mmCIF file of C-alpha atoms and ligand atoms in Angstrom:
data_model
loop_
_atom_site.group_PDB
_atom_site.id
_atom_site.type_symbol
_atom_site.label_atom_id
_atom_site.label_comp_id
_atom_site.label_asym_id
_atom_site.label_seq_id
_atom_site.Cartn_x
_atom_site.Cartn_y
_atom_site.Cartn_z
ATOM 1 C CA MET A 20 -18.876 -16.283 -7.899
ATOM 2 C CA THR A 21 -20.721 -13.190 -9.044
ATOM 3 C CA VAL A 22 -23.052 -10.920 -6.486
ATOM 4 C CA SER A 23 -26.720 -11.641 -7.343
ATOM 5 C CA ASP A 24 -27.716 -8.391 -8.156
ATOM 6 C CA PRO A 25 -26.261 -6.732 -11.350
ATOM 7 C CA VAL A 26 -25.648 -3.264 -10.935
ATOM 8 C CA VAL A 27 -23.717 -4.630 -7.303
ATOM 9 C CA GLU A 28 -21.996 -7.008 -9.690
ATOM 10 C CA SER A 29 -20.948 -4.029 -12.044
ATOM 11 C CA ILE A 30 -19.824 -2.043 -8.615
ATOM 12 C CA VAL A 31 -17.899 -5.060 -7.390
ATOM 13 C CA ALA A 32 -16.127 -5.604 -11.140
ATOM 14 C CA THR A 33 -14.973 -2.415 -11.273
ATOM 15 C CA VAL A 34 -13.497 -1.754 -8.411
ATOM 16 C CA THR A 35 -11.922 -5.197 -8.524
ATOM 17 C CA ARG A 36 -10.151 -4.072 -11.658
ATOM 18 C CA SER A 37 -9.811 -0.901 -10.649
ATOM 19 C CA ALA A 38 -7.639 -1.854 -7.651
ATOM 20 C CA THR A 39 -4.758 -3.665 -9.361
ATOM 21 C CA GLU A 40 -4.410 -0.422 -11.123
ATOM 22 C CA ILE A 41 -4.676 1.856 -7.957
ATOM 23 C CA ARG A 42 -2.044 -0.658 -6.398
ATOM 24 C CA GLN A 43 0.092 0.007 -9.626
ATOM 25 C CA GLY A 44 -0.461 3.776 -9.605
ATOM 26 C CA LEU A 45 1.046 4.569 -6.049
ATOM 27 C CA VAL A 46 4.469 4.943 -7.246
ATOM 28 C CA GLY A 47 5.290 7.811 -8.093
ATOM 29 C CA ARG A 48 2.046 9.500 -6.310
ATOM 30 C CA ARG A 49 3.413 9.202 -2.724
ATOM 31 C CA ASN A 50 4.017 12.892 -2.437
ATOM 32 C CA THR A 51 1.150 15.497 -1.032
ATOM 33 C CA VAL A 52 0.336 18.410 -3.012
ATOM 34 C CA ASP A 53 0.705 21.563 -1.467
ATOM 35 C CA ASP A 54 -2.376 23.733 -0.877
ATOM 36 C CA GLU A 55 -5.267 20.946 -1.442
ATOM 37 C CA GLU A 56 -7.035 19.537 1.103
ATOM 38 C CA ASN A 57 -10.230 17.461 1.204
ATOM 39 C CA PRO A 58 -13.458 18.395 2.958
ATOM 40 C CA SER A 59 -12.666 17.319 5.699
ATOM 41 C CA GLY A 60 -9.484 19.730 5.823
ATOM 42 C CA GLU A 61 -6.891 17.069 5.783
ATOM 43 C CA THR A 62 -3.595 17.128 3.117
ATOM 44 C CA GLN A 63 -4.326 15.300 0.132
ATOM 45 C CA PHE A 64 -1.514 12.935 -0.977
ATOM 46 C CA ALA A 65 -1.382 12.761 -5.070
ATOM 47 C CA ALA A 66 -2.371 9.335 -4.842
ATOM 48 C CA ASP A 67 -5.734 10.080 -2.840
ATOM 49 C CA ILE A 68 -6.098 12.650 -6.002
ATOM 50 C CA TRP A 69 -5.626 10.067 -8.792
ATOM 51 C CA ALA A 70 -7.380 6.845 -7.528
ATOM 52 C CA ASP A 71 -10.647 9.271 -6.668
ATOM 53 C CA GLU A 72 -10.410 10.182 -10.420
ATOM 54 C CA LEU A 73 -10.212 7.009 -11.543
ATOM 55 C CA LEU A 74 -12.951 5.594 -9.248
ATOM 56 C CA ALA A 75 -15.246 8.367 -9.721
ATOM 57 C CA GLU A 76 -15.165 8.204 -14.188
ATOM 58 C CA ARG A 77 -15.999 4.585 -13.559
ATOM 59 C CA LEU A 78 -18.355 4.077 -10.682
ATOM 60 C CA SER A 79 -20.610 7.141 -11.700
ATOM 61 C CA THR A 80 -20.721 5.734 -15.624
ATOM 62 C CA ILE A 81 -22.464 2.593 -14.419
ATOM 63 C CA ASP A 82 -26.493 2.054 -15.219
ATOM 64 C CA GLY A 83 -27.970 1.838 -11.871
ATOM 65 C CA VAL A 84 -25.252 4.327 -10.384
ATOM 66 C CA GLY A 85 -27.546 7.805 -9.743
ATOM 67 C CA GLN A 86 -25.005 9.338 -7.008
ATOM 68 C CA TYR A 87 -20.816 8.851 -6.584
ATOM 69 C CA ALA A 88 -19.565 10.570 -3.778
ATOM 70 C CA SER A 89 -15.943 10.546 -2.179
ATOM 71 C CA GLU A 90 -14.031 11.529 0.846
ATOM 72 C CA GLU A 91 -12.256 13.670 -1.663
ATOM 73 C CA GLN A 92 -14.542 15.510 -3.213
ATOM 74 C CA SER A 93 -17.065 18.066 -1.490
ATOM 75 C CA ASP A 94 -20.208 17.432 -3.446
ATOM 76 C CA VAL A 95 -21.925 14.261 -4.494
ATOM 77 C CA LEU A 96 -21.748 13.693 -8.309
ATOM 78 C CA GLU A 97 -25.312 13.412 -9.783
ATOM 79 C CA CYS A 98 -25.044 10.471 -12.572
ATOM 80 C CA GLY A 99 -28.380 8.394 -13.035
ATOM 81 C CA ALA A 100 -31.688 8.630 -11.235
ATOM 82 C CA ALA A 101 -32.365 9.251 -7.994
ATOM 83 C CA PRO A 102 -31.198 6.016 -6.106
ATOM 84 C CA GLY A 103 -34.282 4.110 -4.224
ATOM 85 C CA SER A 104 -36.032 4.220 -7.028
ATOM 86 C CA SER A 105 -36.143 1.848 -9.975
ATOM 87 C CA ASP A 106 -32.851 -0.075 -8.516
ATOM 88 C CA THR A 107 -30.759 3.296 -8.546
ATOM 89 C CA TYR A 108 -28.139 2.682 -6.002
ATOM 90 C CA ALA A 109 -25.958 5.831 -4.654
ATOM 91 C CA VAL A 110 -22.010 4.464 -4.033
ATOM 92 C CA ALA A 111 -19.575 6.483 -1.191
ATOM 93 C CA VAL A 112 -15.918 5.645 -1.755
ATOM 94 C CA ASP A 113 -12.742 6.194 0.159
ATOM 95 C CA PRO A 114 -10.543 5.897 -2.754
ATOM 96 C CA LEU A 115 -7.667 5.347 -0.852
ATOM 97 C CA ASP A 116 -7.785 4.923 3.020
ATOM 98 C CA GLY A 117 -4.841 5.366 5.341
ATOM 99 C CA SER A 118 -2.766 7.464 2.432
ATOM 100 C CA SER A 119 -0.676 8.596 5.268
ATOM 101 C CA ASN A 120 0.865 5.343 4.896
ATOM 102 C CA LEU A 121 2.189 6.269 1.883
ATOM 103 C CA THR A 122 4.810 8.124 3.424
ATOM 104 C CA SER A 123 6.203 4.835 5.528
ATOM 105 C CA ASN A 124 5.145 2.555 3.129
ATOM 106 C CA ASN A 125 2.724 0.491 5.046
ATOM 107 C CA ALA A 126 -0.764 -0.996 4.335
ATOM 108 C CA MET A 127 -3.346 0.803 2.997
ATOM 109 C CA GLY A 128 -7.189 0.271 1.773
ATOM 110 C CA SER A 129 -10.056 1.369 -0.449
ATOM 111 C CA ILE A 130 -13.645 1.338 1.052
ATOM 112 C CA PHE A 131 -17.057 0.926 -0.785
ATOM 113 C CA GLY A 132 -20.501 1.354 0.277
ATOM 114 C CA ILE A 133 -23.527 0.647 -1.897
ATOM 115 C CA TYR A 134 -26.572 2.858 -1.035
ATOM 116 C CA ALA A 135 -29.982 1.794 -1.645
ATOM 117 C CA ASP A 136 -31.056 5.655 -0.618
ATOM 118 C CA SER A 137 -29.773 9.224 -1.661
ATOM 119 C CA LEU A 138 -26.850 10.302 0.366
ATOM 120 C CA PRO A 139 -26.002 11.070 3.397
ATOM 121 C CA ALA A 140 -27.952 8.149 3.732
ATOM 122 C CA ARG A 141 -28.416 5.467 7.029
ATOM 123 C CA GLY A 142 -26.116 2.305 7.168
ATOM 124 C CA ASP A 143 -29.094 0.558 7.512
ATOM 125 C CA THR A 144 -30.204 0.939 3.611
ATOM 126 C CA LEU A 145 -26.318 -0.550 2.572
ATOM 127 C CA VAL A 146 -27.313 -3.505 -0.074
ATOM 128 C CA ALA A 147 -23.204 -3.986 0.101
ATOM 129 C CA ALA A 148 -20.163 -2.821 0.880
ATOM 130 C CA GLY A 149 -16.459 -3.877 0.680
ATOM 131 C CA TYR A 150 -13.003 -2.968 1.042
ATOM 132 C CA VAL A 151 -9.807 -4.016 -0.489
ATOM 133 C CA LEU A 152 -6.619 -3.887 1.683
ATOM 134 C CA TYR A 153 -3.763 -3.312 -0.283
ATOM 135 C CA GLY A 154 -0.988 -5.515 2.085
ATOM 136 C CA PRO A 155 1.831 -8.140 0.766
ATOM 137 C CA ILE A 156 -1.048 -9.253 -1.376
ATOM 138 C CA THR A 157 -4.262 -7.343 -2.462
ATOM 139 C CA THR A 158 -7.297 -8.817 -1.084
ATOM 140 C CA MET A 159 -11.006 -8.096 -1.103
ATOM 141 C CA VAL A 160 -13.934 -8.461 1.291
ATOM 142 C CA ILE A 161 -17.226 -7.796 -0.246
ATOM 143 C CA ALA A 162 -20.828 -7.979 2.505
ATOM 144 C CA THR A 163 -24.268 -8.154 0.943
ATOM 145 C CA ASP A 164 -27.018 -9.425 2.912
ATOM 146 C CA GLU A 165 -26.503 -12.883 1.732
ATOM 147 C CA THR A 166 -22.711 -13.548 2.725
ATOM 148 C CA VAL A 167 -19.388 -11.472 3.252
ATOM 149 C CA SER A 168 -16.975 -13.113 1.142
ATOM 150 C CA GLU A 169 -13.057 -12.632 0.793
ATOM 151 C CA TYR A 170 -10.778 -12.750 -2.451
ATOM 152 C CA GLU A 171 -7.384 -12.197 -3.791
ATOM 153 C CA LEU A 172 -6.829 -9.910 -6.691
ATOM 154 C CA SER A 173 -4.686 -10.323 -9.296
ATOM 155 C CA GLY A 174 -4.332 -8.602 -12.896
ATOM 156 C CA GLY A 175 -7.958 -7.233 -12.591
ATOM 157 C CA GLU A 176 -9.556 -10.559 -11.392
ATOM 158 C CA ARG A 177 -10.956 -11.812 -8.246
ATOM 159 C CA ARG A 178 -10.430 -15.567 -6.918
ATOM 160 C CA LEU A 179 -12.529 -16.482 -3.649
ATOM 161 C CA ILE A 180 -11.089 -17.577 -0.954
ATOM 162 C CA ASP A 181 -13.565 -17.518 1.511
ATOM 163 C CA GLN A 182 -17.103 -17.624 1.282
ATOM 164 C CA ASP A 183 -18.719 -17.207 4.326
ATOM 165 C CA VAL A 184 -16.572 -14.563 6.275
ATOM 166 C CA THR A 185 -17.073 -15.011 10.055
ATOM 167 C CA LEU A 186 -15.707 -13.225 12.829
ATOM 168 C CA PRO A 187 -13.954 -15.550 15.372
ATOM 169 C CA GLU A 188 -15.463 -16.261 18.294
ATOM 170 C CA ASP A 189 -12.453 -15.924 20.905
ATOM 171 C CA PRO A 190 -10.761 -12.247 20.229
ATOM 172 C CA VAL A 191 -7.208 -11.588 19.988
ATOM 173 C CA ALA A 192 -6.583 -8.358 18.561
ATOM 174 C CA TYR A 193 -7.290 -4.772 19.133
ATOM 175 C CA GLY A 194 -6.086 -1.302 17.873
ATOM 176 C CA PHE A 195 -7.145 2.169 18.866
ATOM 177 C CA GLY A 196 -6.700 5.328 17.194
ATOM 178 C CA GLY A 197 -5.618 9.310 18.390
ATOM 179 C CA ARG A 198 -3.350 10.003 21.131
ATOM 180 C CA VAL A 199 -4.204 8.685 24.603
ATOM 181 C CA PRO A 200 -4.070 11.932 26.288
ATOM 182 C CA ASN A 201 -7.109 13.141 23.664
ATOM 183 C CA TRP A 202 -8.928 10.005 24.655
ATOM 184 C CA THR A 203 -12.116 11.111 27.190
ATOM 185 C CA ASP A 204 -11.410 9.557 30.546
ATOM 186 C CA THR A 205 -14.521 6.584 30.066
ATOM 187 C CA PHE A 206 -12.648 5.419 26.875
ATOM 188 C CA GLU A 207 -9.425 5.539 28.505
ATOM 189 C CA ALA A 208 -10.512 2.952 31.600
ATOM 190 C CA TYR A 209 -12.315 0.773 29.031
ATOM 191 C CA ALA A 210 -9.000 0.506 26.858
ATOM 192 C CA ARG A 211 -6.967 -0.392 29.703
ATOM 193 C CA GLU A 212 -9.547 -3.517 30.398
ATOM 194 C CA ILE A 213 -8.874 -4.372 26.956
ATOM 195 C CA GLU A 214 -5.052 -3.795 26.433
ATOM 196 C CA SER A 215 -4.640 -6.603 29.438
ATOM 197 C CA GLU A 216 -6.643 -8.758 27.679
ATOM 198 C CA LEU A 217 -5.991 -8.508 23.900
ATOM 199 C CA LYS A 218 -3.120 -7.983 21.671
ATOM 200 C CA LEU A 219 -2.099 -4.722 20.192
ATOM 201 C CA ARG A 220 -2.586 -4.272 16.428
ATOM 202 C CA TYR A 221 -2.426 -0.631 14.816
ATOM 203 C CA GLY A 222 -1.282 0.235 12.042
ATOM 204 C CA GLY A 223 -2.987 3.764 10.861
ATOM 205 C CA ALA A 224 -4.899 2.181 8.160
ATOM 206 C CA MET A 225 -8.501 1.306 9.584
ATOM 207 C CA ILE A 226 -8.879 -1.475 6.718
ATOM 208 C CA GLY A 227 -5.800 -3.049 7.844
ATOM 209 C CA ASP A 228 -6.895 -2.657 11.763
ATOM 210 C CA VAL A 229 -9.918 -3.824 10.773
ATOM 211 C CA ASN A 230 -8.906 -6.551 8.363
ATOM 212 C CA GLN A 231 -7.192 -7.944 11.887
ATOM 213 C CA VAL A 232 -10.417 -7.812 13.608
ATOM 214 C CA MET A 233 -11.972 -10.177 11.387
ATOM 215 C CA THR A 234 -8.974 -12.433 11.044
ATOM 216 C CA TYR A 235 -8.694 -13.067 14.363
ATOM 217 C CA GLY A 236 -11.388 -11.463 16.264
ATOM 218 C CA GLY A 237 -11.245 -8.679 18.593
ATOM 219 C CA ILE A 238 -12.088 -4.945 18.292
ATOM 220 C CA PHE A 239 -10.881 -1.496 16.311
ATOM 221 C CA GLY A 240 -11.830 1.653 17.252
ATOM 222 C CA TYR A 241 -11.369 5.033 16.373
ATOM 223 C CA PRO A 242 -13.176 7.079 19.148
ATOM 224 C CA ALA A 243 -14.270 10.441 20.083
ATOM 225 C CA LEU A 244 -11.209 12.389 21.553
ATOM 226 C CA GLU A 245 -10.994 15.722 23.679
ATOM 227 C CA SER A 246 -9.689 17.608 20.835
ATOM 228 C CA ALA A 247 -12.201 15.871 18.466
ATOM 229 C CA PRO A 248 -16.126 14.959 20.074
ATOM 230 C CA GLN A 249 -17.068 13.158 16.422
ATOM 231 C CA GLY A 250 -13.637 11.312 15.841
ATOM 232 C CA LYS A 251 -11.758 11.144 13.163
ATOM 233 C CA LEU A 252 -13.516 8.814 10.538
ATOM 234 C CA ARG A 253 -16.624 9.625 8.395
ATOM 235 C CA LEU A 254 -19.887 8.265 8.728
ATOM 236 C CA GLN A 255 -20.650 7.985 5.145
ATOM 237 C CA PHE A 256 -17.496 6.267 3.933
ATOM 238 C CA GLU A 257 -16.410 4.269 6.728
ATOM 239 C CA GLY A 258 -17.828 4.047 9.308
ATOM 240 C CA ASN A 259 -21.343 2.750 7.908
ATOM 241 C CA PRO A 260 -19.504 0.170 5.189
ATOM 242 C CA ILE A 261 -17.433 -1.313 7.980
ATOM 243 C CA GLY A 262 -20.115 -1.526 10.227
ATOM 244 C CA TYR A 263 -22.328 -3.032 7.684
ATOM 245 C CA ILE A 264 -19.567 -5.429 6.904
ATOM 246 C CA VAL A 265 -18.636 -6.475 10.522
ATOM 247 C CA GLU A 266 -22.109 -6.830 11.303
ATOM 248 C CA GLN A 267 -22.879 -9.104 8.040
ATOM 249 C CA ALA A 268 -19.861 -11.270 9.741
ATOM 250 C CA GLY A 269 -21.342 -11.879 13.242
ATOM 251 C CA GLY A 270 -19.907 -8.794 14.833
ATOM 252 C CA ALA A 271 -20.889 -5.540 15.826
ATOM 253 C CA SER A 272 -20.768 -1.505 15.418
ATOM 254 C CA SER A 273 -21.177 1.476 17.778
ATOM 255 C CA ASP A 274 -20.577 4.888 17.821
ATOM 256 C CA GLY A 275 -20.348 4.356 21.429
ATOM 257 C CA GLU A 276 -24.332 4.302 21.857
ATOM 258 C CA GLN A 277 -26.034 2.545 19.111
ATOM 259 C CA SER A 278 -24.859 0.547 15.961
ATOM 260 C CA LEU A 279 -23.499 3.025 13.376
ATOM 261 C CA LEU A 280 -26.123 1.726 10.998
ATOM 262 C CA THR A 281 -29.164 3.724 12.575
ATOM 263 C CA VAL A 282 -27.663 6.841 13.029
ATOM 264 C CA GLU A 283 -29.195 9.761 11.369
ATOM 265 C CA PRO A 284 -27.244 11.336 8.982
ATOM 266 C CA THR A 285 -26.957 14.685 8.668
ATOM 267 C CA ASP A 286 -23.808 15.907 6.219
ATOM 268 C CA VAL A 287 -22.001 13.273 3.571
ATOM 269 C CA HIS A 288 -18.815 14.524 5.525
ATOM 270 C CA GLN A 289 -20.220 14.036 9.146
ATOM 271 C CA ARG A 290 -17.051 12.064 11.127
ATOM 272 C CA THR A 291 -17.912 10.102 14.012
ATOM 273 C CA PRO A 292 -17.039 7.754 16.616
ATOM 274 C CA VAL A 293 -16.565 4.223 14.909
ATOM 275 C CA PHE A 294 -15.874 0.862 16.941
ATOM 276 C CA VAL A 295 -16.461 -2.629 15.341
ATOM 277 C CA GLY A 296 -15.864 -5.838 16.227
ATOM 278 C CA ASN A 297 -16.705 -9.118 18.266
ATOM 279 C CA ASP A 298 -20.367 -8.438 20.054
ATOM 280 C CA GLY A 299 -19.424 -8.721 23.754
ATOM 281 C CA LEU A 300 -16.557 -6.422 23.155
ATOM 282 C CA LEU A 301 -19.039 -3.378 22.053
ATOM 283 C CA GLU A 302 -21.613 -4.423 24.517
ATOM 284 C CA ARG A 303 -18.750 -3.784 26.925
ATOM 285 C CA LEU A 304 -17.521 -0.361 25.846
ATOM 286 C CA GLU A 305 -20.947 0.724 25.222
ATOM 287 C CA ALA A 306 -22.076 0.272 29.141
ATOM 288 C CA SER A 307 -17.921 1.655 30.000
ATOM 289 C CA LEU A 308 -18.928 5.030 27.469
ATOM 290 C CA GLU A 309 -22.035 5.518 30.399
ATOM 291 C CA GLU A 310 -20.695 5.455 33.093
ATOM 292 C CA SER A 311 -18.810 8.347 34.920
ATOM 293 C CA VAL A 312 -15.435 7.764 36.117
HETATM 294 P P1 LIG B 402 -7.045 8.831 5.491
HETATM 295 O O1 LIG B 402 -8.999 7.955 4.970
HETATM 296 O O2 LIG B 402 -7.874 10.187 5.047
HETATM 297 O O3 LIG B 402 -6.377 8.180 5.037
HETATM 298 O O4 LIG B 402 -8.075 8.597 6.806
HETATM 299 C C1 LIG B 402 -8.219 7.670 8.056
HETATM 300 C C2 LIG B 402 -7.683 7.068 8.516
HETATM 301 C C3 LIG B 402 -7.592 5.595 8.819
HETATM 302 O O5 LIG B 402 -6.860 4.717 8.126
HETATM 303 C C4 LIG B 402 -7.282 5.735 10.387
HETATM 304 O O6 LIG B 402 -7.846 4.357 10.849
HETATM 305 C C5 LIG B 402 -6.987 6.871 11.060
HETATM 306 O O7 LIG B 402 -7.028 7.573 9.764
HETATM 307 C C6 LIG B 402 -5.432 6.905 11.390
HETATM 308 O O8 LIG B 402 -5.308 7.998 12.314
HETATM 309 P P2 LIG B 402 -4.171 8.175 12.764
HETATM 310 O O9 LIG B 402 -3.229 8.661 12.072
HETATM 311 O O10 LIG B 402 -5.094 10.074 14.192
HETATM 312 O O11 LIG B 402 -3.899 7.016 14.031
HETATM 313 MG MG1 LIG B 403 -9.964 6.620 5.191
#
């Protein structure tokens, strides 16, 4: 199965091919790099820098990709005609999501969003988004405006295993980031309700945790913290692509007040609270955050 837009298909094929190499290249790149921080002020692992260089080189040279941006680089790379004009897109990437899990050898991911507009762009200008999950096997989920599909990746190829991924109606799993003492009172009250209804599944890599929600239904959230009112995750590289994927699969996304896809971006590296999952759970979340405790 191919994606109907040729530029989008090229991007997806390139990520597919690269994912196998990224997975193999993790060996020997689990160390942090002294004095290196990403634009969000976080320590970088050797694998973060390497995966970004590999994807930047390959994605920026695709005809029809006008901008490449990544969580690991301060500046947007201009590499073609301005996105928005003549079938040119901007690609925003989190090359290695959850890379602190390299130390403990747990799941990680790669995330990409393909925007029809110049970065920073609203999530509702995404034409496709996807993620790779490096679990016991490597899988990829791709959302377009037509459908959400899941693939198994092997040897640089992808094999379709589900061409219509939808969130199960009866939610089972939840995972919330940040330390409980740093949560706001309103979010803590909501979390207490949810933990009495659903099963905790939190592994410290958003992609692993979101894939639990995609598989079993439920909610993933990284909320605003008392110490970090904008939360931890980034809108362009994480919030928008995941919000788009979950919404296309029949679920909902929110920054606590509105769909992530309608948030007006001001900066490529801006952070946002991120919530994705079943509609009903997201509605309750937004109602709870409005209340005072
Ligand atoms: P990263 O993309 O720099 O690895 O950071 C994002 C990760 C998410 O995958 C995950 O949900 C979150 O950070 C975990 O943060 P914490 O360690 O605070 O639970
Ligand atoms: Mg990330």
